[in-house]
Short mmCIF file of C-alpha atoms in Angstrom, two decimals:
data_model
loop_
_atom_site.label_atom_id
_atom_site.label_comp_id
_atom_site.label_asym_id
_atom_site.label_seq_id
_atom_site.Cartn_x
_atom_site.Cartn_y
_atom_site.Cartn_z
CA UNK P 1 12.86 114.49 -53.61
CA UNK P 2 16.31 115.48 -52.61
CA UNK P 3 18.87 112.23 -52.03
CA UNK P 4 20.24 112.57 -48.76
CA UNK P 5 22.42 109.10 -49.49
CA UNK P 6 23.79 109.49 -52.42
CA UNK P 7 25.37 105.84 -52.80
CA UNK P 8 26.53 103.23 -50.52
CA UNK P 9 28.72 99.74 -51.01
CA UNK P 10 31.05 97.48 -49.49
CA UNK P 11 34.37 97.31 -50.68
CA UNK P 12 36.36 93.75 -50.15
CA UNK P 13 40.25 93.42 -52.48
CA UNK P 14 39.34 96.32 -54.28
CA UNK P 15 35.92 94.64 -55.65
CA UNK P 16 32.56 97.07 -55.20
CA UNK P 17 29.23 94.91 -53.84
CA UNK P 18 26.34 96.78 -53.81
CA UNK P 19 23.94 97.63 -49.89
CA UNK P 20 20.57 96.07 -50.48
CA UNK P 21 19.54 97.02 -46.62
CA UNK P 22 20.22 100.02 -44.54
CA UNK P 23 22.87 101.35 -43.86
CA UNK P 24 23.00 100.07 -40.26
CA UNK P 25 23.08 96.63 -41.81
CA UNK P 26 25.58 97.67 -43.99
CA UNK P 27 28.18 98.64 -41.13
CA UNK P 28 27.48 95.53 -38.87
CA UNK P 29 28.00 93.22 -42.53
CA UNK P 30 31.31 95.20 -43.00
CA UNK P 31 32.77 94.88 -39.48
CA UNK P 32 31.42 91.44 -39.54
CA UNK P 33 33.48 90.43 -42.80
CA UNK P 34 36.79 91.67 -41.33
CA UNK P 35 39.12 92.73 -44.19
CA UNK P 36 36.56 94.94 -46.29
CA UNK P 37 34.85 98.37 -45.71
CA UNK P 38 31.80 100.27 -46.27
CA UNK P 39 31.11 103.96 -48.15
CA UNK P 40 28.58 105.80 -47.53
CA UNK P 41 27.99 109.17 -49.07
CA UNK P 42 25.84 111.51 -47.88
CA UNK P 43 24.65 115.24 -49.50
CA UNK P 44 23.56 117.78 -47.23
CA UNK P 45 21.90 115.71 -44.46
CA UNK P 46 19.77 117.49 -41.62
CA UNK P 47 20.37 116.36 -37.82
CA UNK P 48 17.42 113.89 -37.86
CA UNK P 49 18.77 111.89 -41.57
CA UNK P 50 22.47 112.11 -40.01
CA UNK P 51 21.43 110.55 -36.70
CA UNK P 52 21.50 107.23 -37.35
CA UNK P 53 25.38 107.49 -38.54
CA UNK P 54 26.11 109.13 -35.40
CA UNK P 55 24.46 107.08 -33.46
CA UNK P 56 26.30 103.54 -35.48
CA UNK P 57 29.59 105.41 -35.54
CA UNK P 58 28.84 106.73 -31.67
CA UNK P 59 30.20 110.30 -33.08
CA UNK P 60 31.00 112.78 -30.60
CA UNK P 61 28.11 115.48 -30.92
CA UNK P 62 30.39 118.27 -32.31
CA UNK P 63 31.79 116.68 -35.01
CA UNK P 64 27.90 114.90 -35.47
CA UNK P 65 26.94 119.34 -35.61
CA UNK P 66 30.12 119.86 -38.37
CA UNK P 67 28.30 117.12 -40.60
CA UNK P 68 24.89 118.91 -40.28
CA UNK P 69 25.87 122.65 -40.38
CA UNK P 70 28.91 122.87 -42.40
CA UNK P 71 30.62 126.07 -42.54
CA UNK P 72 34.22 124.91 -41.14
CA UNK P 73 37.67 125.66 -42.45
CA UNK P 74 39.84 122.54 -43.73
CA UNK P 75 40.87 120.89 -40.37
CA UNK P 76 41.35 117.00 -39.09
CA UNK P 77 40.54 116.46 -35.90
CA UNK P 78 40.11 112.81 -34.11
CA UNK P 79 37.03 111.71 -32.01
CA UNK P 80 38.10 108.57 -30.43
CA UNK P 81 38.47 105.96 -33.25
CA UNK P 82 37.38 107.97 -35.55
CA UNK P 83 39.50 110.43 -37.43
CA UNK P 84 37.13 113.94 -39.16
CA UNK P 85 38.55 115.25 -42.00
CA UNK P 86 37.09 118.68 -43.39
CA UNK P 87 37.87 120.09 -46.70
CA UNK P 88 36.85 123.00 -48.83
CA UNK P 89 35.35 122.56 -51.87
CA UNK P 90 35.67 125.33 -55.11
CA UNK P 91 34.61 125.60 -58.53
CA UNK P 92 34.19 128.35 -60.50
CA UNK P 93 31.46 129.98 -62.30
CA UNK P 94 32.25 131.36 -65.94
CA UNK P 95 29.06 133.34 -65.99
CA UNK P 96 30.47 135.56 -62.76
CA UNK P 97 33.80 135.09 -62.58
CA UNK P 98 33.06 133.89 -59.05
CA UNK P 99 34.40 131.21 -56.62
CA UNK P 100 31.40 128.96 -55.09
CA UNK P 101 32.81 127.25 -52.19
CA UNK P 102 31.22 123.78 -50.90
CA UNK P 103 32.59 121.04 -48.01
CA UNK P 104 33.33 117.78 -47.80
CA UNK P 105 33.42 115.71 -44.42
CA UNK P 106 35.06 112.47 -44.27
CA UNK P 107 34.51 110.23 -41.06
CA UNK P 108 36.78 107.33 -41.43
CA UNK P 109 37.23 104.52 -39.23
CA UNK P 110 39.34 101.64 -40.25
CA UNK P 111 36.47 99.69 -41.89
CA UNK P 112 33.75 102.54 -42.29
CA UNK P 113 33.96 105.31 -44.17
CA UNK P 114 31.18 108.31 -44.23
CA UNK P 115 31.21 111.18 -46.65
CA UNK P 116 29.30 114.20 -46.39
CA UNK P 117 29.19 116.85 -49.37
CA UNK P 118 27.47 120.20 -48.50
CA UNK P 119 27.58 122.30 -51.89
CA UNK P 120 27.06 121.24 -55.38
CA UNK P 121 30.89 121.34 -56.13
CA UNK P 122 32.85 118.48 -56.33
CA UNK P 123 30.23 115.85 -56.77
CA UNK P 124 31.87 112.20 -55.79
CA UNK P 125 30.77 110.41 -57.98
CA UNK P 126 33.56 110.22 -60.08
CA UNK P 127 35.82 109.96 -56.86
CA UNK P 128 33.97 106.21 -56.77
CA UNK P 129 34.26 105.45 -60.07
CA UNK P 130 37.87 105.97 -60.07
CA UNK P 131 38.64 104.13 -56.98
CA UNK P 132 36.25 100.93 -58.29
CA UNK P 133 38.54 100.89 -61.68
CA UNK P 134 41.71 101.14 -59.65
CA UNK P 135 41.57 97.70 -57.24
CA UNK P 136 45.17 98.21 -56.46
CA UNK P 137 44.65 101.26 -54.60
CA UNK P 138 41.14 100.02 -52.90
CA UNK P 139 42.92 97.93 -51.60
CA UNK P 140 44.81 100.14 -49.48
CA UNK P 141 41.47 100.20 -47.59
CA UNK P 142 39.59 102.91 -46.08
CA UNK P 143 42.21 105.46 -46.30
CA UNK P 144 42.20 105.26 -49.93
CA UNK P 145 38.81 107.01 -50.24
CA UNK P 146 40.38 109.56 -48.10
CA UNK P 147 43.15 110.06 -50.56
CA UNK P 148 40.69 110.08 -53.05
CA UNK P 149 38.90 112.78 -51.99
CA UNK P 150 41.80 114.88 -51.06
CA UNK P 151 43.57 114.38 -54.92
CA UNK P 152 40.24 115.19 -56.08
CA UNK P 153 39.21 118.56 -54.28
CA UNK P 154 43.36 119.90 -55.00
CA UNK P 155 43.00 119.06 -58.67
CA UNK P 156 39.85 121.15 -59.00
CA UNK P 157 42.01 123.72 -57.01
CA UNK P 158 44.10 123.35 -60.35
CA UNK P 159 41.39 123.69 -62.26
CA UNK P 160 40.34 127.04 -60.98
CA UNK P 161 43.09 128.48 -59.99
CA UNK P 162 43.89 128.49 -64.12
CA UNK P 163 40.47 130.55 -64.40
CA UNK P 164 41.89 133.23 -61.87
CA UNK P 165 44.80 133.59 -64.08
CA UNK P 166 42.50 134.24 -67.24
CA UNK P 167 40.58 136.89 -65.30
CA UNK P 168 43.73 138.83 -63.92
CA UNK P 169 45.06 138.57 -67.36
CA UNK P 170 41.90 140.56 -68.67
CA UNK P 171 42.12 142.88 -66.08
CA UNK P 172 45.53 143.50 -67.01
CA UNK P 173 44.80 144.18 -70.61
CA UNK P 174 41.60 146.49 -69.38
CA UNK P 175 44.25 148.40 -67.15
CA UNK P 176 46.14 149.17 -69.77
CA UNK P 177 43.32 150.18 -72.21
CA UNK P 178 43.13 153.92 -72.95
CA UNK P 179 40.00 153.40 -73.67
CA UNK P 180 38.41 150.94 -71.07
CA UNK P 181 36.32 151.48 -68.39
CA UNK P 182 37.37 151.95 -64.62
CA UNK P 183 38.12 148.59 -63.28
CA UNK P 184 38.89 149.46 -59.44
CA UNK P 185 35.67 147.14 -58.55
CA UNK P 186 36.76 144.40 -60.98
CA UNK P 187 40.14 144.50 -58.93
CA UNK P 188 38.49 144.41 -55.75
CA UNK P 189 36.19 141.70 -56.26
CA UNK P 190 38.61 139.38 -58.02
CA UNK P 191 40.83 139.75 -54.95
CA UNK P 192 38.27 138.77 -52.94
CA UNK P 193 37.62 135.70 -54.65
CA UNK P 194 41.41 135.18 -54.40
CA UNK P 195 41.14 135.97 -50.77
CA UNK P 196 38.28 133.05 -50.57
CA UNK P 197 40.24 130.53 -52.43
CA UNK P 198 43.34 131.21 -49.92
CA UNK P 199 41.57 130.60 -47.21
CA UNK P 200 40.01 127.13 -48.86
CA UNK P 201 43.51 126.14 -49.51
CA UNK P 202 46.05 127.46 -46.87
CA UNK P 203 44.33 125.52 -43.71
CA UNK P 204 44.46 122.08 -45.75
CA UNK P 205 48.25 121.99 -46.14
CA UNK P 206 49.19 121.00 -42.44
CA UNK P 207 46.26 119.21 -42.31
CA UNK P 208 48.39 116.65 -45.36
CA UNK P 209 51.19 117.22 -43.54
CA UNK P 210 50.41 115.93 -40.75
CA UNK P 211 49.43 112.61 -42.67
CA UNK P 212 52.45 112.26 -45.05
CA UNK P 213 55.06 113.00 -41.79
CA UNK P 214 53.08 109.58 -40.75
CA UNK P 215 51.00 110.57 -37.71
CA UNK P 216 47.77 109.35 -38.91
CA UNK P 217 47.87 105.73 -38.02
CA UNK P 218 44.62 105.02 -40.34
CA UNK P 219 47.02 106.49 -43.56
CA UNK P 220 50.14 104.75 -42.98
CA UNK P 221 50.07 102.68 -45.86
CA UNK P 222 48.53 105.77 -48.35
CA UNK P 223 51.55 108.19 -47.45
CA UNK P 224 52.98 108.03 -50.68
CA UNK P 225 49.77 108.78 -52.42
CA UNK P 226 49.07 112.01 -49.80
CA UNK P 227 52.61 113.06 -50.60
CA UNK P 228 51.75 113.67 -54.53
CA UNK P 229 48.62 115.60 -53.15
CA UNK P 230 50.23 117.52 -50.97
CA UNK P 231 53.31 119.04 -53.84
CA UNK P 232 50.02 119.77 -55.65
CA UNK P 233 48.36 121.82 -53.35
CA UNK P 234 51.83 123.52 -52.37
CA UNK P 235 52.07 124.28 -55.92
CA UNK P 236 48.49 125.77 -56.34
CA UNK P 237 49.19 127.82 -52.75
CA UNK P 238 52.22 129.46 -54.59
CA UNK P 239 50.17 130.38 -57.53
CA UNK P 240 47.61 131.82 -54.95
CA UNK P 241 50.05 134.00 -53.46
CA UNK P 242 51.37 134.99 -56.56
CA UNK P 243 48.15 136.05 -58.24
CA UNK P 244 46.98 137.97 -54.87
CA UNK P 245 50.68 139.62 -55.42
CA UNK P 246 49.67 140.29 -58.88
CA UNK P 247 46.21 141.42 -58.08
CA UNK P 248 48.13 144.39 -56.19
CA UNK P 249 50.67 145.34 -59.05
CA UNK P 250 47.41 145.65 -61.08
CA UNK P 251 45.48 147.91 -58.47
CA UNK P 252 48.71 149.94 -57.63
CA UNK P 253 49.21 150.09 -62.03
CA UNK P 254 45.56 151.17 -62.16
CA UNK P 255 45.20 154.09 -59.39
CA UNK P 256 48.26 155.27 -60.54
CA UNK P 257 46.98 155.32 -64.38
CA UNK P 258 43.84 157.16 -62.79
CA UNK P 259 45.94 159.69 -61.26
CA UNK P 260 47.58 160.52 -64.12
CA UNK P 261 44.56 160.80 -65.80
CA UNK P 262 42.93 163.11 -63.38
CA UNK P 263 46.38 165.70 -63.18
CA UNK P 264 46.13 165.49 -67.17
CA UNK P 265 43.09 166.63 -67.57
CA UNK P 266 43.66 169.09 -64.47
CA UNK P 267 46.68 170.47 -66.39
CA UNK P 268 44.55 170.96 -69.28
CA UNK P 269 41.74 172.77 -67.45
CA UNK P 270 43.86 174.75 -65.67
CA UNK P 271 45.99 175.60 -69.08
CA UNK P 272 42.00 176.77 -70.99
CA UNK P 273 41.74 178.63 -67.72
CA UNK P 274 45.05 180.79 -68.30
CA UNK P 275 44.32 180.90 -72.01
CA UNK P 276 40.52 182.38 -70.99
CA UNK P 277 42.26 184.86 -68.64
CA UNK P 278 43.85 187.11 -70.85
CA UNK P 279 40.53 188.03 -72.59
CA UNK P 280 38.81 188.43 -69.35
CA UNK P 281 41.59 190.24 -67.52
CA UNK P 282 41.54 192.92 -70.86
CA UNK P 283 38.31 193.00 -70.74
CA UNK P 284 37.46 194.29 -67.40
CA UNK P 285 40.03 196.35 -67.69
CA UNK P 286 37.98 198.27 -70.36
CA UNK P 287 34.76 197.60 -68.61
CA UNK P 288 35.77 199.99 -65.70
CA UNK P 289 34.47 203.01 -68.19
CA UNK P 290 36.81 205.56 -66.52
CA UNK P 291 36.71 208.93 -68.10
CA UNK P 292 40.44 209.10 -69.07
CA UNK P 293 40.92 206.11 -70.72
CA UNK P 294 42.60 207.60 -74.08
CA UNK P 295 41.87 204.19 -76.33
CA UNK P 296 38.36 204.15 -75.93
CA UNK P 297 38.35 207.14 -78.46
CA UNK P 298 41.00 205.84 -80.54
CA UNK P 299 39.78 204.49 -84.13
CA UNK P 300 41.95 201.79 -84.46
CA UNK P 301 41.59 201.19 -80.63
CA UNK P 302 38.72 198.17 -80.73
CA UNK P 303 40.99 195.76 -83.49
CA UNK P 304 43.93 196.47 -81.62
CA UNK P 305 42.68 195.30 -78.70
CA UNK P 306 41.33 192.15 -80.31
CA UNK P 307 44.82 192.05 -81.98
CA UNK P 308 46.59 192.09 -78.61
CA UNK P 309 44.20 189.51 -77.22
CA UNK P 310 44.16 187.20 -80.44
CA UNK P 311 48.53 187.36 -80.40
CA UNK P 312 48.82 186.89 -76.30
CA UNK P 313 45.90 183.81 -76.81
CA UNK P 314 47.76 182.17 -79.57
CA UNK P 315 51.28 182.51 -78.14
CA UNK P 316 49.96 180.68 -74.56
CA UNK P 317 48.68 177.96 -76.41
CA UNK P 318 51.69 177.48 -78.50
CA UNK P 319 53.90 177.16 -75.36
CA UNK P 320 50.98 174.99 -73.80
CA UNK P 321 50.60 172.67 -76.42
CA UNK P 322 54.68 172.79 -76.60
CA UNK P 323 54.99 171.61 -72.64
CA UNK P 324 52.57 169.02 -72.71
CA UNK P 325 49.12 170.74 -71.30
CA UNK P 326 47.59 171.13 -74.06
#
């Protein structure tokens, strides 16, 4: 059966202890305790499994339908005293070149934190881990499995933002191929993916922003952290906007090899085509069979005629061949 909670704990001075009960006994133990907090991480929930954290966390019933739905763009938004984080989630998949893009919710209060991962990229797991061997930064409280989260998701953004490089690379290389294939589709749907991963990326930067300028209360002690995450995802938005750049160079470079192409071998058709003339053009001129044609009785009149033919032939495709058309 699918796990709709993946794990679940109570952090207190950066040390992990372990939920035995529910999870509503889990947030009245951590608000009970005072200077600890609880995670709860949730994949892919439906409205009737997420109820009981909206009912504990008394979530306003829009954010309660981002959880259950998904399909948001990177946003924070605030529902009383509880701040909703949404981020985009990528990784990329060798076998297609594509860009499979997941979410991640965050609901954080200041001692309850709920995450909810639609999508199997990004799996949290390792987010936990992390945070559990780093007791310093737990301790910043629940804001530090924000920060988490967010260093996490922007590294993969690293990660495959490499991968897009490799792939325009190739295309590059199969551009300028005499022999390859045409790529125009290749172009197009790696631009695309590009496209995608922009639009994963590019809402998430005010979104930091916001929290390093210090207007998110809940991450005031964390902006320092948020402030490394955000040059990171500044840097990987450059390198987006560069590769979609580059991704046009390539497509201009392309239709403009295929147009050569084409008036090439246009140029050389039309070149065979004045070559062919000559023979026709004599040809029919000799097919008319008019009665005073005075070299249709001639002896010599048929090999001088495939003579003249033969020399006018021979002298096109020397100039021809001399100009380039050939």
């Amino acid at each position: 059966m699918r796990r709709v909670i993946v794990d679940k704990a109570i952090y207190a001075g950066g040390t992990r202890t372990d939920i035995d009960g529910d999870i509503s006994d889990a947030f009245d133990l951590a608000r009970s305790q005072g200077e600890c907090f609880v995670w709860i991480g949730l994949f892919e929930p439906d409205e009737a499994e997420f109820e009981l954290v909206k009912e504990e966390l008394h979530l306003h019933p829009l954010a309660a339908e981002d959880a259950v739905t998904a399909h948001q763009r990177p946003k924070m938004e605030r529902y009383g005293d509880t701040l909703f984080v949404v981020l985009k989630t990528l990784s990329y998949i060798d076998e297609t070149s594509d860009i499979e893009v997941g979410e991640i919710m965050v609901f954080l209060e200041k001692d309850v934190v709920v995450t909810v991962r639609h999508g199997a990229g990004n799996p949290l797991g390792p987010v936990r881990r992390h945070l559990e061997d780093s007791p310093e930064l737990l301790k910043h409280g629940a804001a530090s499995v924000l920060y988490a989260v967010c260093d996490e998701v922007v590294d993969r953004y690293g990660l495959v933002v490499h991968e897009v490089e490799v792939d325009i690379i190739g295309l590059e290389k199969a551009v300028f191929d005499p022999s390859a294939r045409d790529v125009t589709e290749d172009v197009y749907s790696l631009k695309r993916e590009v496209l995608e991963f922009r639009t994963a990326e590019d809402p998430l930067i005010p979104v930091l922003q916001e929290i390093v300028r210090g207007r998110v209360a809940e991450c005031g002690s964390t902006r320092e952290y948020f402030r490394d995450v955000l040059d990171h995802l500044l840097m990987v938005d450059g390198q987006v906007d560069a590769h979609n750049e580059l991704l046009n160079s390539v497509l201009t470079a392309h239709l403009a090899l295929l147009g050569k192409q084409q008036n090439e071998d246009m140029r050389k058709i039309s070149a065979w085509a004045a070559i062919i003339a000559v023979p026709t053009a004599i040809a029919g001129i000799y097919g008319m069979n008019f009665t005073h044609m005075p070299e249709l009785k001639w002896s010599f009149g048929y090999p001088l005629v495939i003579v003249v033919i033969a020399f006018i032939s021979a002298f096109l495709y020397r100039r021809l061949h001399k100009s380039g058309w050939l």
